[in-house]
Coordinates of C-alpha atoms in Angstrom, one line a residue:
X1239 CA 38.9 -1.2 -16.2
X1240 CA 40.3 -4.0 -13.3
X1241 CA 40.8 -6.5 -14.6
X1242 CA 40.4 -9.6 -11.9
X1243 CA 41.3 -12.8 -13.3
X1244 CA 38.4 -14.5 -10.8
X1245 CA 36.2 -16.6 -11.7
X1246 CA 32.3 -15.5 -12.2
X1247 CA 31.1 -16.3 -8.6
X1248 CA 31.7 -19.6 -7.4
X1249 CA 28.3 -20.4 -7.5
X1250 CA 26.9 -22.3 -10.6
X1251 CA 24.3 -20.5 -13.0
X1252 CA 21.4 -21.7 -13.1
X1253 CA 19.6 -23.0 -16.8
X1254 CA 16.2 -22.6 -18.1
X1255 CA 15.2 -26.1 -18.3
X1256 CA 11.6 -24.7 -20.1
X1257 CA 9.8 -21.6 -21.7
X1258 CA 6.4 -21.0 -21.1
X1259 CA 4.9 -18.8 -23.6
X1260 CA 2.1 -16.2 -22.9
X1261 CA -1.3 -17.8 -22.2
X1262 CA -4.2 -16.0 -23.6
X1263 CA -7.2 -14.1 -21.2
X1264 CA -9.8 -15.4 -19.8
X1265 CA -12.9 -13.4 -17.0
X1266 CA -13.2 -14.6 -13.7
X1267 CA -16.1 -13.1 -12.3
X1268 CA -16.0 -9.5 -14.4
X1269 CA -13.5 -7.9 -12.8
X1270 CA -10.4 -9.7 -13.0
X1271 CA -8.9 -10.3 -16.5
X1272 CA -6.2 -13.0 -16.9
X1273 CA -3.4 -14.7 -18.2
X1274 CA -3.1 -18.3 -16.4
X1275 CA -0.1 -18.0 -16.5
X1276 CA 1.4 -21.3 -15.6
X1277 CA -0.6 -22.9 -18.3
X1278 CA -0.9 -26.7 -18.3
X1279 CA 1.8 -26.2 -15.0
X1280 CA -0.7 -25.3 -13.5
X1281 CA -1.0 -28.3 -10.7
X1282 CA 2.1 -30.5 -11.3
X1283 CA 5.1 -30.7 -8.7
X1284 CA 7.3 -29.4 -11.4
X1285 CA 6.3 -25.5 -10.1
X1286 CA 5.1 -27.4 -6.2
X1287 CA 4.6 -25.8 -4.2
X1288 CA 3.3 -23.1 -6.2
X1289 CA 0.2 -24.2 -7.7
X1290 CA -1.3 -22.1 -9.8
X1291 CA -1.1 -18.1 -10.4
X1292 CA -3.8 -15.8 -13.1
X1293 CA -1.8 -12.1 -13.9
X1294 CA -4.7 -9.2 -14.3
X1295 CA -2.6 -7.0 -17.3
X1296 CA -2.7 -3.5 -17.3
X1297 CA -6.3 -2.3 -18.6
X1298 CA -8.4 -0.1 -18.3
X1299 CA -12.1 0.5 -16.0
X1300 CA -14.2 3.5 -17.0
X1301 CA -15.8 4.6 -13.5
X1302 CA -19.0 2.6 -12.2
X1303 CA -22.3 3.7 -10.8
X1304 CA -23.7 0.0 -9.9
X1305 CA -22.2 -3.2 -8.4
X1306 CA -18.7 -3.2 -8.2
X1307 CA -16.9 -6.1 -11.0
X1308 CA -15.5 -9.2 -9.2
X1309 CA -16.4 -12.5 -8.6
X1310 CA -18.8 -13.4 -5.7
X1311 CA -18.5 -16.1 -3.3
X1312 CA -17.0 -18.9 -3.5
X1313 CA -14.9 -21.0 -1.3
X1314 CA -11.2 -22.6 -0.8
X1315 CA -9.7 -25.4 1.6
X1316 CA -6.0 -26.4 1.0
X1317 CA -4.1 -24.1 0.1
X1318 CA -3.0 -20.3 0.2
X1319 CA -4.4 -17.6 -1.9
X1320 CA -1.3 -14.0 -2.1
X1321 CA -3.2 -11.6 -4.0
X1322 CA -1.2 -8.5 -4.8
X1323 CA -2.2 -5.5 -5.9
X1324 CA -0.2 -3.0 -9.1
X1325 CA -2.2 -0.6 -9.6
X1326 CA -6.6 0.2 -8.4
X1327 CA -7.8 -1.1 -5.4
X1328 CA -8.8 -5.3 -4.7
X1329 CA -11.7 -5.3 -1.4
X1330 CA -12.0 -8.9 -0.2
X1331 CA -14.5 -10.2 2.3
X1332 CA -15.6 -13.6 3.6
X1333 CA -17.5 -15.4 5.3
X1334 CA -16.6 -15.0 9.1
X1335 CA -16.5 -11.0 8.3
X1336 CA -13.0 -10.4 7.5
X1337 CA -13.5 -6.7 5.3
X1338 CA -10.2 -5.9 3.5
X1339 CA -8.9 -3.4 0.2
X1340 CA -5.8 -4.3 -0.9
X1341 CA -4.3 -1.7 -2.3
X1342 CA -1.3 -0.6 -4.4
X1343 CA 1.6 -2.6 -3.8
X1344 CA 0.0 -4.3 -0.9
X1345 CA 0.0 -8.8 -0.4
X1346 CA -2.9 -9.9 1.0
X1347 CA -1.9 -13.4 2.2
X1348 CA -4.2 -16.5 3.1
X1349 CA -4.7 -19.4 4.5
X1350 CA -7.2 -21.0 2.7
X1351 CA -7.0 -23.6 5.2
X1352 CA -9.8 -25.9 6.3
X1353 CA -12.1 -23.7 4.3
X1354 CA -13.0 -20.6 3.5
X1355 CA -15.6 -18.4 1.3
X1356 CA -14.8 -15.7 0.4
X1357 CA -15.7 -12.7 -2.9
X1358 CA -13.1 -10.4 -4.0
X1359 CA -13.9 -7.6 -5.6
X1360 CA -13.2 -3.6 -6.9
X1361 CA -12.6 -2.1 -4.4
X1362 CA -16.2 0.7 -4.2
X1363 CA -13.2 3.6 -3.5
X1364 CA -11.9 2.0 -7.5
X1365 CA -15.2 1.2 -9.0
X1366 CA -16.1 4.9 -8.8
X1367 CA -13.5 6.4 -10.0
X1368 CA -12.6 4.0 -12.5
X1369 CA -8.7 4.1 -13.9
X1370 CA -5.9 1.5 -14.7
X1371 CA -6.1 -1.7 -12.5
X1372 CA -3.1 -4.6 -12.2
X1373 CA -3.3 -7.4 -9.3
X1374 CA -2.2 -11.2 -9.9
X1375 CA -3.6 -14.0 -7.7
X1376 CA -0.8 -17.3 -6.3
X1377 CA -1.7 -19.9 -4.8
X1378 CA 0.3 -21.9 -2.8
X1379 CA 0.2 -25.2 -1.7
X1380 CA -0.3 -26.3 1.2
X1381 CA 2.0 -29.1 3.8
X1382 CA -0.4 -32.2 3.7
X1383 CA -0.2 -31.9 8.0
X1384 CA -1.0 -28.0 7.5
X1385 CA -3.2 -28.6 4.8
X1386 CA -7.2 -28.4 7.9
X1387 CA -5.4 -25.4 9.8
X1388 CA -7.7 -23.2 10.7
X1389 CA -7.9 -20.2 8.5
X1390 CA -5.9 -17.2 8.6
X1391 CA -4.8 -14.2 7.4
X1392 CA -1.2 -12.0 6.2
X1393 CA -2.5 -8.5 5.3
X1394 CA 1.3 -6.9 3.7
X1395 CA 0.8 -3.2 3.5
X1396 CA 3.4 -1.6 1.0
X1397 CA 5.4 -0.1 3.5
X1398 CA 5.8 -3.4 5.5
X1399 CA 7.9 -4.9 2.7
X1400 CA 11.6 -4.3 2.5
X1401 CA 12.6 -3.1 -0.2
X1402 CA 16.6 -4.7 -1.5
X1403 CA 18.8 -2.2 -3.8
X1404 CA 19.8 -4.6 -6.9
X1405 CA 23.3 -3.8 -8.1
X1406 CA 24.9 -5.1 -11.8
X1407 CA 26.7 -8.2 -12.2
X1408 CA 30.7 -8.5 -12.6
X1409 CA 30.6 -10.8 -15.7
X1410 CA 33.5 -12.5 -17.8
X1411 CA 36.1 -11.2 -14.8
X1412 CA 35.9 -7.4 -14.7
X1413 CA 35.1 -5.6 -11.9
X1414 CA 31.0 -4.4 -13.1
X1415 CA 30.4 -0.6 -10.9
X1416 CA 28.6 -1.3 -7.7
X1417 CA 25.6 0.9 -8.7
X1418 CA 21.9 0.1 -8.3
X1419 CA 20.2 -0.7 -11.3
X1420 CA 16.5 -2.4 -9.5
X1421 CA 15.8 -3.6 -6.5
X1422 CA 13.4 -6.9 -4.9
X1423 CA 11.0 -6.0 -2.8
X1424 CA 11.2 -9.2 -0.8
X1425 CA 7.6 -10.3 0.4
X1426 CA 8.2 -13.7 1.3
X1427 CA 11.7 -15.6 2.1
X1428 CA 14.8 -13.3 1.8
X1429 CA 16.7 -11.4 -0.7
X1430 CA 21.0 -10.6 0.1
X1431 CA 20.6 -11.9 3.9
X1432 CA 17.0 -9.7 4.1
X1433 CA 13.5 -11.5 5.1
X1434 CA 10.1 -10.7 4.2
X1435 CA 7.4 -10.5 6.2
X1436 CA 5.0 -13.3 4.9
X1437 CA 4.8 -16.5 6.8
X1438 CA 4.7 -19.2 5.1
X1439 CA 4.7 -23.8 6.3
X1440 CA 6.7 -24.5 3.9
X1441 CA 9.8 -22.8 2.6
X1442 CA 8.4 -20.4 -0.5
X1443 CA 10.4 -17.7 -1.7
X1444 CA 8.6 -14.8 -3.8
X1445 CA 9.7 -11.5 -5.0
X1446 CA 9.7 -8.6 -7.4
X1447 CA 12.0 -7.4 -9.0
X1448 CA 12.4 -4.9 -11.5
X1449 CA 15.9 -3.6 -13.7
X1450 CA 15.4 0.3 -14.1
X1451 CA 18.1 -0.1 -17.3
X1452 CA 18.5 -2.4 -20.7
X1453 CA 20.9 -4.7 -21.0
X1454 CA 21.6 -4.9 -17.8
X1455 CA 23.2 -8.1 -15.9
X1456 CA 21.8 -9.1 -12.3
X1457 CA 22.5 -11.8 -10.2
X1458 CA 19.8 -13.5 -8.5
X1459 CA 21.6 -16.1 -6.0
X1460 CA 17.8 -18.5 -5.2
X1461 CA 18.3 -22.2 -2.5
X1462 CA 19.8 -24.8 -5.6
X1463 CA 16.9 -27.8 -4.3
X1464 CA 13.8 -25.2 -4.5
X1465 CA 12.4 -25.0 -8.0
X1466 CA 12.3 -21.6 -9.3
X1467 CA 9.9 -19.2 -11.2
X1468 CA 11.0 -16.3 -13.4
X1469 CA 8.0 -14.3 -14.2
X1470 CA 8.1 -11.4 -17.0
X1471 CA 5.5 -8.8 -15.7
X1472 CA 7.1 -6.0 -17.4
X1473 CA 9.1 -5.6 -20.4
X1474 CA 11.9 -8.8 -21.4
X1475 CA 14.9 -11.0 -20.6
X1476 CA 17.8 -13.2 -21.4
X1477 CA 18.4 -15.7 -18.7
X1478 CA 22.0 -17.3 -19.1
X1479 CA 23.2 -20.0 -18.1
X1480 CA 26.8 -21.7 -16.8
X1481 CA 27.6 -21.9 -20.6
X1482 CA 26.8 -18.1 -20.9
X1483 CA 23.7 -19.1 -23.3
X1484 CA 20.8 -16.6 -23.6
X1485 CA 17.7 -18.2 -23.5
X1486 CA 14.9 -14.7 -24.4
X1487 CA 11.9 -14.9 -22.2
X1488 CA 9.1 -11.9 -23.8
X1489 CA 6.4 -10.2 -21.5
X1490 CA 4.0 -12.1 -19.5
X1491 CA 6.3 -15.5 -20.1
X1492 CA 7.8 -18.1 -17.7
X1493 CA 10.7 -20.0 -17.4
X1494 CA 11.0 -22.8 -15.8
X1495 CA 14.2 -23.4 -14.4
X1496 CA 16.5 -25.8 -13.6
X1497 CA 16.9 -27.6 -9.6
X1498 CA 20.3 -26.7 -10.2
X1499 CA 22.6 -24.2 -9.4
X1500 CA 22.8 -21.6 -7.0
X1501 CA 22.6 -17.7 -8.6
X1502 CA 20.0 -17.4 -11.5
X1503 CA 22.1 -15.3 -14.1
X1504 CA 19.3 -12.1 -16.2
X1505 CA 19.9 -9.5 -17.9
X1506 CA 17.0 -6.9 -19.3
X1507 CA 16.2 -6.7 -22.9
X1508 CA 13.5 -3.7 -22.0
X1509 CA 13.8 -0.4 -19.7
X1510 CA 12.0 -0.9 -16.8
X1511 CA 11.4 -4.5 -16.5
X1512 CA 9.8 -6.1 -14.1
X1513 CA 9.7 -9.7 -13.0
X1514 CA 8.1 -12.0 -9.8
X1515 CA 10.7 -14.8 -9.1
X1516 CA 8.6 -17.5 -7.1
X1517 CA 10.2 -20.8 -5.3
X1518 CA 10.0 -23.5 -2.6
X1519 CA 10.7 -26.4 -1.9
X1520 CA 9.0 -28.9 -3.1
X1521 CA 6.3 -30.9 -0.7
X1522 CA 6.5 -33.9 -3.0
X1523 CA 3.4 -34.9 -1.7
X1524 CA 1.3 -36.0 -4.3
X1525 CA -2.2 -33.0 -6.0
X1526 CA -5.5 -33.8 -6.0
X1527 CA -7.3 -30.2 -7.4
X1528 CA -10.6 -30.2 -8.4
X1529 CA -11.9 -26.1 -8.6
X1530 CA -11.4 -24.6 -5.5
X1531 CA -10.2 -27.6 -3.2
X1532 CA -6.4 -28.5 -3.6
X1533 CA -6.2 -31.9 -1.2
X1534 CA -4.1 -34.9 -1.6
X1535 CA -6.3 -37.2 -2.5
X1536 CA -9.9 -37.9 -4.1
X1537 CA -11.4 -38.2 -0.8
X1538 CA -10.4 -35.8 1.0
X1539 CA -11.5 -33.8 -2.4
X1540 CA -15.2 -35.1 -2.3
X1541 CA -15.4 -34.6 1.0
X1542 CA -14.3 -31.0 1.1
X1543 CA -17.4 -30.9 -1.1
X1544 CA -19.9 -32.2 1.5
X1545 CA -18.4 -30.7 4.3
X1546 CA -19.0 -27.4 1.9
X1547 CA -22.9 -28.0 1.5
X1548 CA -23.1 -29.0 4.6
X1549 CA -22.4 -25.2 5.6
X1550 CA -19.4 -26.5 7.8
X1551 CA -16.7 -23.8 5.7
X1552 CA -15.8 -20.4 7.1
X1553 CA -16.7 -21.4 10.4

């Protein structure tokens, strides 16, 4: 093999600040059996601009002749919800007449802004047939100046999400095979120059990555001043730092990365490993979160409650 006496990369590798193990599941309504992925880190500056993450691991649902399972009408203000369907279908409806079915591979990026009332259910089609269901919902904070923006949807269908090939990393100066070892679906931000379709109010990265073979090393450039969170949706990984020290992250676990170094080095520890990699520029603004409202002050939270009670949402 061609032994170049070259440094592995001129970009420093990020190291892991903390690993969060898989969180126990709970039901949201009767349709979403979720892991609260961020556990007690949810709604903290450490994850900014991300706030919360619910992951419904693959689960079989029997055909259902009654009302579709899900969660009934509830309000949101001050942030965005990002719903990704992996298997099965989620139907969404809101108080101003928007309806949409989120199918496997699709993403719905909803800006609640100044206020929306919506509901989410298994789609009628999926309910009747039953089958395997897997999805997640992420909450992304809005900058203070955009919290009261008009509610807005970005329905992003699977075929609109660009897929970038992942190549094996060259480690220890050995030239690598340059074979494709996986891929990255770029939902938001950009990966190796390919931009994702989602429009965001502050800089956000959201990638859906798959590594096919066990033991493969990949390098993922990531902006060094962004918070960075790696979630193992399936399989397991070692995150390798500059010192070469591997940190193991198992299925449904999370690696919170330190905010230094411009690249993430990951080695798959199982075949067909799948990750969600996310992050963004921290907003550095106060977070006041209560239930479905996320503002900057408690006065604004009280006002959100009042406005909701007075029927001012979703107008």
